[in-house]
Amino acid sequence: MEQRARRGMWLVVGVIVATAVTELVMAAVKLQRGRYDGSDVTRLLITAWLFMSIWSGRAWSRWLLAGLYLLTAVLSLGAVALIAAGRLANGAPPLMSAALLGIAALMAAQGLALASRWVGAFQAAQRRTVADDICEAAALVKPFRRAENTPL
């Protein structure tokens, strides 16, 4: 694997780890408050499926997840602006704005990481690997040939 693809692989691993840690923290907070429900499990399964698609080289899943991360960053910054303007959650604690800024920074970093050329190079390498595996498997299977003088 070339250097750009290797960097892309580590970026994908970093995004997966950051997402897993974020999900664990959110689950712990929700469990502590008794607000964990089934929709969280569905979201986790969809996210895991998208990451598996990214790892196997499907570009559409990379761009979908990068777009969702960047959209989350923009919406978090919008919420911070509304809190600062006093239009949302009057008397919101300063910790809320700090948490939303942290979420925006994390989501923007993850979205930009997935949108990088390095991740694209990694996905191209993954697609080549899968294609090579298919070609090797096809070479192992001998084609069926009917003998010349046998009836159908």
PDB file of C-alpha atoms in Angstrom:
ATOM      1  CA  MET A   1       0.000   0.000   0.000  1.00  0.00           C
ATOM      2  CA  GLU A   2       1.423   3.356  -0.957  1.00  0.00           C
ATOM      3  CA  GLN A   3       2.024   6.173   1.530  1.00  0.00           C
ATOM      4  CA  ARG A   4      -1.092   8.215   0.654  1.00  0.00           C
ATOM      5  CA  ALA A   5      -3.334   5.188   1.009  1.00  0.00           C
ATOM      6  CA  ARG A   6      -1.702   4.313   4.336  1.00  0.00           C
ATOM      7  CA  ARG A   7      -2.391   7.837   5.622  1.00  0.00           C
ATOM      8  CA  GLY A   8      -5.982   7.511   4.464  1.00  0.00           C
ATOM      9  CA  MET A   9      -6.303   4.208   6.299  1.00  0.00           C
ATOM     10  CA  TRP A  10      -5.114   5.827   9.528  1.00  0.00           C
ATOM     11  CA  LEU A  11      -7.516   8.737   9.027  1.00  0.00           C
ATOM     12  CA  VAL A  12     -10.411   6.289   8.656  1.00  0.00           C
ATOM     13  CA  VAL A  13      -9.246   4.408  11.766  1.00  0.00           C
ATOM     14  CA  GLY A  14      -9.038   7.723  13.652  1.00  0.00           C
ATOM     15  CA  VAL A  15     -12.555   8.731  12.614  1.00  0.00           C
ATOM     16  CA  ILE A  16     -13.895   5.312  13.623  1.00  0.00           C
ATOM     17  CA  VAL A  17     -12.190   5.516  17.036  1.00  0.00           C
ATOM     18  CA  ALA A  18     -13.356   9.108  17.621  1.00  0.00           C
ATOM     19  CA  THR A  19     -16.907   8.134  16.687  1.00  0.00           C
ATOM     20  CA  ALA A  20     -16.809   5.090  18.967  1.00  0.00           C
ATOM     21  CA  VAL A  21     -15.541   7.145  21.918  1.00  0.00           C
ATOM     22  CA  THR A  22     -18.179   9.819  21.281  1.00  0.00           C
ATOM     23  CA  GLU A  23     -20.921   7.190  21.109  1.00  0.00           C
ATOM     24  CA  LEU A  24     -19.731   5.591  24.361  1.00  0.00           C
ATOM     25  CA  VAL A  25     -19.753   8.945  26.154  1.00  0.00           C
ATOM     26  CA  MET A  26     -23.219   9.778  24.828  1.00  0.00           C
ATOM     27  CA  ALA A  27     -24.515   6.332  25.826  1.00  0.00           C
ATOM     28  CA  ALA A  28     -23.079   6.721  29.333  1.00  0.00           C
ATOM     29  CA  VAL A  29     -24.726  10.126  29.767  1.00  0.00           C
ATOM     30  CA  LYS A  30     -28.070   8.852  28.439  1.00  0.00           C
ATOM     31  CA  LEU A  31     -27.950   5.738  30.614  1.00  0.00           C
ATOM     32  CA  GLN A  32     -27.160   7.849  33.655  1.00  0.00           C
ATOM     33  CA  ARG A  33     -30.226   9.985  32.963  1.00  0.00           C
ATOM     34  CA  GLY A  34     -32.402   7.038  31.958  1.00  0.00           C
ATOM     35  CA  ARG A  35     -32.989   8.280  28.404  1.00  0.00           C
ATOM     36  CA  TYR A  36     -31.397   5.511  26.336  1.00  0.00           C
ATOM     37  CA  ASP A  37     -33.840   4.050  23.809  1.00  0.00           C
ATOM     38  CA  GLY A  38     -33.954   1.767  20.780  1.00  0.00           C
ATOM     39  CA  SER A  39     -33.384   4.489  18.201  1.00  0.00           C
ATOM     40  CA  ASP A  40     -29.825   4.838  19.482  1.00  0.00           C
ATOM     41  CA  VAL A  41     -29.108   1.215  18.590  1.00  0.00           C
ATOM     42  CA  THR A  42     -30.512   1.720  15.090  1.00  0.00           C
ATOM     43  CA  ARG A  43     -28.300   4.772  14.586  1.00  0.00           C
ATOM     44  CA  LEU A  44     -25.262   2.815  15.772  1.00  0.00           C
ATOM     45  CA  LEU A  45     -25.993  -0.029  13.352  1.00  0.00           C
ATOM     46  CA  ILE A  46     -26.375   2.370  10.416  1.00  0.00           C
ATOM     47  CA  THR A  47     -23.140   4.148  11.356  1.00  0.00           C
ATOM     48  CA  ALA A  48     -21.281   0.828  11.624  1.00  0.00           C
ATOM     49  CA  TRP A  49     -22.632  -0.214   8.218  1.00  0.00           C
ATOM     50  CA  LEU A  50     -21.448   3.079   6.683  1.00  0.00           C
ATOM     51  CA  PHE A  51     -17.985   2.621   8.179  1.00  0.00           C
ATOM     52  CA  MET A  52     -17.817  -0.921   6.787  1.00  0.00           C
ATOM     53  CA  SER A  53     -18.775   0.486   3.388  1.00  0.00           C
ATOM     54  CA  ILE A  54     -16.069   3.136   3.653  1.00  0.00           C
ATOM     55  CA  TRP A  55     -13.494   0.508   4.626  1.00  0.00           C
ATOM     56  CA  SER A  56     -14.406  -1.695   1.663  1.00  0.00           C
ATOM     57  CA  GLY A  57     -13.896   1.199  -0.765  1.00  0.00           C
ATOM     58  CA  ARG A  58     -17.373   2.502  -1.556  1.00  0.00           C
ATOM     59  CA  ALA A  59     -17.006   6.215  -2.278  1.00  0.00           C
ATOM     60  CA  TRP A  60     -20.699   7.070  -1.856  1.00  0.00           C
ATOM     61  CA  SER A  61     -20.628   6.105   1.836  1.00  0.00           C
ATOM     62  CA  ARG A  62     -17.517   8.201   2.408  1.00  0.00           C
ATOM     63  CA  TRP A  63     -19.146  11.301   0.940  1.00  0.00           C
ATOM     64  CA  LEU A  64     -22.455  10.674   2.704  1.00  0.00           C
ATOM     65  CA  LEU A  65     -20.810  10.375   6.115  1.00  0.00           C
ATOM     66  CA  ALA A  66     -18.466  13.325   5.464  1.00  0.00           C
ATOM     67  CA  GLY A  67     -21.468  15.455   4.509  1.00  0.00           C
ATOM     68  CA  LEU A  68     -23.395  14.411   7.604  1.00  0.00           C
ATOM     69  CA  TYR A  69     -20.430  15.219   9.848  1.00  0.00           C
ATOM     70  CA  LEU A  70     -19.992  18.645   8.246  1.00  0.00           C
ATOM     71  CA  LEU A  71     -23.741  19.332   8.480  1.00  0.00           C
ATOM     72  CA  THR A  72     -23.622  18.474  12.188  1.00  0.00           C
ATOM     73  CA  ALA A  73     -20.716  20.898  12.626  1.00  0.00           C
ATOM     74  CA  VAL A  74     -22.637  23.706  10.922  1.00  0.00           C
ATOM     75  CA  LEU A  75     -25.796  23.034  12.946  1.00  0.00           C
ATOM     76  CA  SER A  76     -23.780  22.983  16.192  1.00  0.00           C
ATOM     77  CA  LEU A  77     -22.212  26.333  15.322  1.00  0.00           C
ATOM     78  CA  GLY A  78     -25.683  27.678  14.527  1.00  0.00           C
ATOM     79  CA  ALA A  79     -26.919  26.564  17.944  1.00  0.00           C
ATOM     80  CA  VAL A  80     -23.947  28.310  19.590  1.00  0.00           C
ATOM     81  CA  ALA A  81     -24.785  31.492  17.674  1.00  0.00           C
ATOM     82  CA  LEU A  82     -28.425  31.296  18.774  1.00  0.00           C
ATOM     83  CA  ILE A  83     -27.391  30.750  22.391  1.00  0.00           C
ATOM     84  CA  ALA A  84     -25.024  33.712  22.166  1.00  0.00           C
ATOM     85  CA  ALA A  85     -27.824  35.850  20.722  1.00  0.00           C
ATOM     86  CA  GLY A  86     -30.075  34.791  23.593  1.00  0.00           C
ATOM     87  CA  ARG A  87     -32.714  33.273  21.301  1.00  0.00           C
ATOM     88  CA  LEU A  88     -32.240  29.682  22.386  1.00  0.00           C
ATOM     89  CA  ALA A  89     -32.333  28.335  25.935  1.00  0.00           C
ATOM     90  CA  ASN A  90     -32.424  31.563  27.912  1.00  0.00           C
ATOM     91  CA  GLY A  91     -30.035  31.206  30.752  1.00  0.00           C
ATOM     92  CA  ALA A  92     -28.212  28.278  29.135  1.00  0.00           C
ATOM     93  CA  PRO A  93     -25.065  27.449  31.051  1.00  0.00           C
ATOM     94  CA  PRO A  94     -21.757  28.442  29.452  1.00  0.00           C
ATOM     95  CA  LEU A  95     -20.885  24.762  29.478  1.00  0.00           C
ATOM     96  CA  MET A  96     -23.559  24.179  26.815  1.00  0.00           C
ATOM     97  CA  SER A  97     -21.872  26.573  24.389  1.00  0.00           C
ATOM     98  CA  ALA A  98     -18.477  25.044  25.110  1.00  0.00           C
ATOM     99  CA  ALA A  99     -19.837  21.530  24.549  1.00  0.00           C
ATOM    100  CA  LEU A 100     -21.460  22.561  21.270  1.00  0.00           C
ATOM    101  CA  LEU A 101     -18.228  24.209  20.117  1.00  0.00           C
ATOM    102  CA  GLY A 102     -16.359  21.010  20.938  1.00  0.00           C
ATOM    103  CA  ILE A 103     -18.899  18.933  19.026  1.00  0.00           C
ATOM    104  CA  ALA A 104     -18.652  21.301  16.056  1.00  0.00           C
ATOM    105  CA  ALA A 105     -14.849  21.075  16.040  1.00  0.00           C
ATOM    106  CA  LEU A 106     -14.868  17.276  16.304  1.00  0.00           C
ATOM    107  CA  MET A 107     -17.494  16.832  13.586  1.00  0.00           C
ATOM    108  CA  ALA A 108     -15.730  19.274  11.251  1.00  0.00           C
ATOM    109  CA  ALA A 109     -12.418  17.461  11.756  1.00  0.00           C
ATOM    110  CA  GLN A 110     -14.027  14.086  11.065  1.00  0.00           C
ATOM    111  CA  GLY A 111     -15.862  15.359   7.990  1.00  0.00           C
ATOM    112  CA  LEU A 112     -12.726  16.965   6.557  1.00  0.00           C
ATOM    113  CA  ALA A 113     -10.701  13.830   7.301  1.00  0.00           C
ATOM    114  CA  LEU A 114     -13.165  11.653   5.390  1.00  0.00           C
ATOM    115  CA  ALA A 115     -13.234  14.140   2.502  1.00  0.00           C
ATOM    116  CA  SER A 116      -9.436  14.137   2.152  1.00  0.00           C
ATOM    117  CA  ARG A 117      -7.577  12.757  -0.858  1.00  0.00           C
ATOM    118  CA  TRP A 118      -5.775  10.308   1.380  1.00  0.00           C
ATOM    119  CA  VAL A 119      -9.016   8.537   2.258  1.00  0.00           C
ATOM    120  CA  GLY A 120      -9.848   8.464  -1.458  1.00  0.00           C
ATOM    121  CA  ALA A 121      -6.460   6.844  -2.150  1.00  0.00           C
ATOM    122  CA  PHE A 122      -7.107   4.306   0.599  1.00  0.00           C
ATOM    123  CA  GLN A 123     -10.508   3.466  -0.857  1.00  0.00           C
ATOM    124  CA  ALA A 124      -9.006   3.051  -4.336  1.00  0.00           C
ATOM    125  CA  ALA A 125      -6.434   0.664  -2.862  1.00  0.00           C
ATOM    126  CA  GLN A 126      -9.208  -1.252  -1.126  1.00  0.00           C
ATOM    127  CA  ARG A 127     -11.157  -1.541  -4.388  1.00  0.00           C
ATOM    128  CA  ARG A 128      -8.035  -2.847  -6.177  1.00  0.00           C
ATOM    129  CA  THR A 129      -7.507  -5.398  -3.410  1.00  0.00           C
ATOM    130  CA  VAL A 130     -11.068  -6.689  -3.736  1.00  0.00           C
ATOM    131  CA  ALA A 131     -10.758  -6.846  -7.537  1.00  0.00           C
ATOM    132  CA  ASP A 132      -7.463  -8.759  -7.235  1.00  0.00           C
ATOM    133  CA  ASP A 133      -9.081 -11.235  -4.851  1.00  0.00           C
ATOM    134  CA  ILE A 134     -11.922 -11.827  -7.294  1.00  0.00           C
ATOM    135  CA  CYS A 135      -9.487 -12.353 -10.180  1.00  0.00           C
ATOM    136  CA  GLU A 136      -7.439 -14.814  -8.118  1.00  0.00           C
ATOM    137  CA  ALA A 137     -10.569 -16.734  -7.170  1.00  0.00           C
ATOM    138  CA  ALA A 138     -11.680 -16.828 -10.808  1.00  0.00           C
ATOM    139  CA  ALA A 139      -8.264 -18.167 -11.854  1.00  0.00           C
ATOM    140  CA  LEU A 140      -8.603 -21.067  -9.411  1.00  0.00           C
ATOM    141  CA  VAL A 141     -11.869 -22.206 -10.969  1.00  0.00           C
ATOM    142  CA  LYS A 142     -11.278 -24.109 -14.190  1.00  0.00           C
ATOM    143  CA  PRO A 143     -13.823 -23.472 -16.895  1.00  0.00           C
ATOM    144  CA  PHE A 144     -16.106 -26.371 -17.783  1.00  0.00           C
ATOM    145  CA  ARG A 145     -15.456 -27.728 -21.248  1.00  0.00           C
ATOM    146  CA  ARG A 146     -17.595 -30.293 -22.930  1.00  0.00           C
ATOM    147  CA  ALA A 147     -15.824 -33.074 -24.745  1.00  0.00           C
ATOM    148  CA  GLU A 148     -16.010 -32.806 -28.509  1.00  0.00           C
ATOM    149  CA  ASN A 149     -17.909 -35.996 -29.323  1.00  0.00           C
ATOM    150  CA  THR A 150     -20.404 -36.042 -26.452  1.00  0.00           C
ATOM    151  CA  PRO A 151     -24.048 -35.246 -27.071  1.00  0.00           C
ATOM    152  CA  LEU A 152     -25.729 -32.386 -25.281  1.00  0.00           C
TER     153      LEU A 152
END
